[in-house]
Amino acid sequence: MDAHNWSMAVAGLRNAKHVVVFSGAGMSAESGIPTFRDADGFWQRFPPEKFATWNGLWRTALTDPHSVADFVLNVVDPIARAEVNPGHRAVAALERRAKTTVVTQNVDGLHQMAGSTDVLEIHGCLLEVIDRLTAQVVQRIDRSQLTQIADALRKYAGRQSSLVSLVAEVRNHYPLDGLGRHRPNLVLFGDAMAEPAWTKACEVVVQCDLFISVGTSGEVYPAAMLPDQAAEAGATVITVDPQPSGNCPLQGTAGTVLPKLLHDAFGDDR
Ligand code: OAD
């Protein structure tokens, strides 16, 4: 760890009045949820051209429903079973020290589970069902329902069944209407960002004095603009990632670096 960066980060945290924590998939890696672009990442197994847009998913489902069932299983199952990790807990503990807003690209709800109260989910949330036209949340589901969906998909994988039976299987556990009006609150490639989270995120990044980017490759726009916007507005920007990247890199995992940072800044907040 670069000692200069570390002392800058500790001082930045100690003096911060408003912190924005900007998290990506790496934040939840230690909770057992795979990232997208690491060597064993999600998009290595499921090519984005087939799985990362709603149209692509439907096209793939018509010809190969089992591959879509496998994709959905691999999205749902780790999230259904995930527990918060020390990184999520450190972010939640930060609220005792400074106004803290979490801007997350993750759809797993783990920041809230750890106790963070101000969380902007700019790519949506798997635990919400929305109306496709109005984007209003029509229902929230819980993790036990996600586990049931994962179990149903696992059963489906063992049979020779059609797309229709796959949709019926999922609808037994997930409150999608029969008319195609509802879908999970997930932002896929080419979709508009989740609102009002995105508008609020754009506002807070130019108001904060410390911006901590954690576990994101910064490859997906417009989210990837946020660190530069914060820096241009005068915030100190630090980056937590096992790969040395971004402004003031603190190299290491979220679950090790964030608790240590809080400890060194405030003494007791492990
Ligand atoms: P990526 O998979 O692109 O990047 C994950 C980052 O986390 C990399 O920089 C890893 O080095 C880092 N990382 C891995 N393990 C870590 C750990 N234990 N602690 C901290 N960092 C770790 O994921 P995102 O940047 O989140 O969007 O991807 C952005 C968006 O691309 C996602 O929200 C999703 C995806 O396609 C959409 O689907 C719209």
JSON list of C-alpha atoms and ligand atoms in Angstrom, two decimals, residues 23-30 34-38 41 43 52 105-107 123 187-189 214-220 240-243 245 252-255, ligand 1:
[
{"chain": "A", "resi": 23, "resn": "SER", "atom": "CA", "xyz": [-19.53, 0.84, -5.37]},
{"chain": "A", "resi": 24, "resn": "GLY", "atom": "CA", "xyz": [-19.32, -1.76, -8.13]},
{"chain": "A", "resi": 25, "resn": "ALA", "atom": "CA", "xyz": [-19.31, -5.54, -8.31]},
{"chain": "A", "resi": 26, "resn": "GLY", "atom": "CA", "xyz": [-15.99, -5.84, -6.41]},
{"chain": "A", "resi": 27, "resn": "MET", "atom": "CA", "xyz": [-17.76, -4.54, -3.29]},
{"chain": "A", "resi": 28, "resn": "SER", "atom": "CA", "xyz": [-19.80, -7.75, -3.15]},
{"chain": "A", "resi": 29, "resn": "ALA", "atom": "CA", "xyz": [-17.10, -10.16, -4.40]},
{"chain": "A", "resi": 30, "resn": "GLU", "atom": "CA", "xyz": [-16.28, -11.20, -0.83]},
{"chain": "A", "resi": 34, "resn": "PRO", "atom": "CA", "xyz": [-18.99, -12.81, -9.05]},
{"chain": "A", "resi": 35, "resn": "THR", "atom": "CA", "xyz": [-17.79, -9.60, -10.73]},
{"chain": "A", "resi": 36, "resn": "PHE", "atom": "CA", "xyz": [-18.40, -8.99, -14.44]},
{"chain": "A", "resi": 37, "resn": "ARG", "atom": "CA", "xyz": [-14.98, -8.43, -15.99]},
{"chain": "A", "resi": 38, "resn": "ASP", "atom": "CA", "xyz": [-12.44, -10.28, -13.84]},
{"chain": "A", "resi": 41, "resn": "GLY", "atom": "CA", "xyz": [-16.25, -12.79, -14.36]},
{"chain": "A", "resi": 43, "resn": "TRP", "atom": "CA", "xyz": [-19.43, -11.76, -18.94]},
{"chain": "A", "resi": 52, "resn": "ALA", "atom": "CA", "xyz": [-26.80, -8.09, -21.50]},
{"chain": "A", "resi": 105, "resn": "GLN", "atom": "CA", "xyz": [-24.08, -0.10, -9.47]},
{"chain": "A", "resi": 106, "resn": "ASN", "atom": "CA", "xyz": [-24.92, -3.33, -7.64]},
{"chain": "A", "resi": 107, "resn": "VAL", "atom": "CA", "xyz": [-28.42, -4.80, -7.65]},
{"chain": "A", "resi": 123, "resn": "HIS", "atom": "CA", "xyz": [-28.62, 0.13, -12.02]},
{"chain": "A", "resi": 187, "resn": "VAL", "atom": "CA", "xyz": [-30.73, -1.73, -15.93]},
{"chain": "A", "resi": 188, "resn": "LEU", "atom": "CA", "xyz": [-29.21, -3.67, -18.82]},
{"chain": "A", "resi": 189, "resn": "PHE", "atom": "CA", "xyz": [-27.04, -2.29, -21.62]},
{"chain": "A", "resi": 214, "resn": "VAL", "atom": "CA", "xyz": [-14.81, 0.74, -4.51]},
{"chain": "A", "resi": 215, "resn": "GLY", "atom": "CA", "xyz": [-14.62, -2.34, -6.72]},
{"chain": "A", "resi": 216, "resn": "THR", "atom": "CA", "xyz": [-15.55, -0.95, -10.10]},
{"chain": "A", "resi": 217, "resn": "SER", "atom": "CA", "xyz": [-13.64, -1.21, -13.36]},
{"chain": "A", "resi": 218, "resn": "GLY", "atom": "CA", "xyz": [-15.04, 2.14, -14.54]},
{"chain": "A", "resi": 219, "resn": "GLU", "atom": "CA", "xyz": [-15.88, 0.66, -17.93]},
{"chain": "A", "resi": 220, "resn": "VAL", "atom": "CA", "xyz": [-19.61, 1.29, -17.99]},
{"chain": "A", "resi": 240, "resn": "VAL", "atom": "CA", "xyz": [-10.24, 0.86, -3.44]},
{"chain": "A", "resi": 241, "resn": "ASP", "atom": "CA", "xyz": [-9.55, -2.11, -5.71]},
{"chain": "A", "resi": 242, "resn": "PRO", "atom": "CA", "xyz": [-7.12, -5.06, -5.85]},
{"chain": "A", "resi": 243, "resn": "GLN", "atom": "CA", "xyz": [-6.00, -3.65, -9.22]},
{"chain": "A", "resi": 245, "resn": "SER", "atom": "CA", "xyz": [-6.41, 2.06, -10.72]},
{"chain": "A", "resi": 252, "resn": "GLY", "atom": "CA", "xyz": [-6.66, -4.33, -1.76]},
{"chain": "A", "resi": 253, "resn": "THR", "atom": "CA", "xyz": [-10.10, -5.79, -1.34]},
{"chain": "A", "resi": 254, "resn": "ALA", "atom": "CA", "xyz": [-13.13, -3.90, -0.05]},
{"chain": "A", "resi": 255, "resn": "GLY", "atom": "CA", "xyz": [-13.39, -6.24, 2.94]},
{"chain": "B", "resi": 1, "resn": "OAD", "atom": "P1", "xyz": [-16.50, -5.08, -13.11]},
{"chain": "B", "resi": 1, "resn": "OAD", "atom": "O1", "xyz": [-16.55, -6.58, -13.12]},
{"chain": "B", "resi": 1, "resn": "OAD", "atom": "O2", "xyz": [-16.39, -4.39, -14.41]},
{"chain": "B", "resi": 1, "resn": "OAD", "atom": "O3", "xyz": [-15.31, -4.60, -12.18]},
{"chain": "B", "resi": 1, "resn": "OAD", "atom": "C1", "xyz": [-15.13, -5.16, -10.90]},
{"chain": "B", "resi": 1, "resn": "OAD", "atom": "C2", "xyz": [-13.99, -4.45, -10.21]},
{"chain": "B", "resi": 1, "resn": "OAD", "atom": "O4", "xyz": [-13.92, -4.96, -8.90]},
{"chain": "B", "resi": 1, "resn": "OAD", "atom": "C3", "xyz": [-12.61, -4.68, -10.87]},
{"chain": "B", "resi": 1, "resn": "OAD", "atom": "O5", "xyz": [-11.91, -3.45, -10.94]},
{"chain": "B", "resi": 1, "resn": "OAD", "atom": "C4", "xyz": [-11.94, -5.67, -9.90]},
{"chain": "B", "resi": 1, "resn": "OAD", "atom": "O6", "xyz": [-10.51, -5.50, -9.84]},
{"chain": "B", "resi": 1, "resn": "OAD", "atom": "C5", "xyz": [-12.56, -5.23, -8.58]},
{"chain": "B", "resi": 1, "resn": "OAD", "atom": "N1", "xyz": [-12.58, -6.25, -7.50]},
{"chain": "B", "resi": 1, "resn": "OAD", "atom": "C6", "xyz": [-12.57, -7.61, -7.60]},
{"chain": "B", "resi": 1, "resn": "OAD", "atom": "N2", "xyz": [-12.62, -8.17, -6.36]},
{"chain": "B", "resi": 1, "resn": "OAD", "atom": "C7", "xyz": [-12.68, -7.14, -5.47]},
{"chain": "B", "resi": 1, "resn": "OAD", "atom": "C8", "xyz": [-12.75, -7.05, -4.05]},
{"chain": "B", "resi": 1, "resn": "OAD", "atom": "N3", "xyz": [-12.81, -8.16, -3.27]},
{"chain": "B", "resi": 1, "resn": "OAD", "atom": "N4", "xyz": [-12.79, -5.83, -3.47]},
{"chain": "B", "resi": 1, "resn": "OAD", "atom": "C9", "xyz": [-12.74, -4.70, -4.23]},
{"chain": "B", "resi": 1, "resn": "OAD", "atom": "N5", "xyz": [-12.66, -4.72, -5.58]},
{"chain": "B", "resi": 1, "resn": "OAD", "atom": "C10", "xyz": [-12.64, -5.92, -6.21]},
{"chain": "B", "resi": 1, "resn": "OAD", "atom": "O7", "xyz": [-17.82, -4.59, -12.31]},
{"chain": "B", "resi": 1, "resn": "OAD", "atom": "P2", "xyz": [-18.48, -3.15, -12.32]},
{"chain": "B", "resi": 1, "resn": "OAD", "atom": "O8", "xyz": [-17.48, -2.08, -12.47]},
{"chain": "B", "resi": 1, "resn": "OAD", "atom": "O9", "xyz": [-19.40, -3.09, -11.18]},
{"chain": "B", "resi": 1, "resn": "OAD", "atom": "O10", "xyz": [-23.96, -3.07, -15.50]},
{"chain": "B", "resi": 1, "resn": "OAD", "atom": "O11", "xyz": [-19.35, -3.23, -13.64]},
{"chain": "B", "resi": 1, "resn": "OAD", "atom": "C11", "xyz": [-20.13, -2.13, -13.98]},
{"chain": "B", "resi": 1, "resn": "OAD", "atom": "C12", "xyz": [-21.38, -2.57, -14.67]},
{"chain": "B", "resi": 1, "resn": "OAD", "atom": "O12", "xyz": [-21.06, -3.48, -15.72]},
{"chain": "B", "resi": 1, "resn": "OAD", "atom": "C13", "xyz": [-22.33, -3.39, -13.82]},
{"chain": "B", "resi": 1, "resn": "OAD", "atom": "O13", "xyz": [-23.15, -2.60, -12.97]},
{"chain": "B", "resi": 1, "resn": "OAD", "atom": "C14", "xyz": [-23.15, -4.08, -14.86]},
{"chain": "B", "resi": 1, "resn": "OAD", "atom": "C15", "xyz": [-22.03, -4.57, -15.73]},
{"chain": "B", "resi": 1, "resn": "OAD", "atom": "O14", "xyz": [-22.36, -4.85, -17.04]},
{"chain": "B", "resi": 1, "resn": "OAD", "atom": "C16", "xyz": [-25.00, -3.36, -16.27]},
{"chain": "B", "resi": 1, "resn": "OAD", "atom": "O15", "xyz": [-25.37, -4.50, -16.44]},
{"chain": "B", "resi": 1, "resn": "OAD", "atom": "C17", "xyz": [-25.67, -2.16, -16.86]}
]
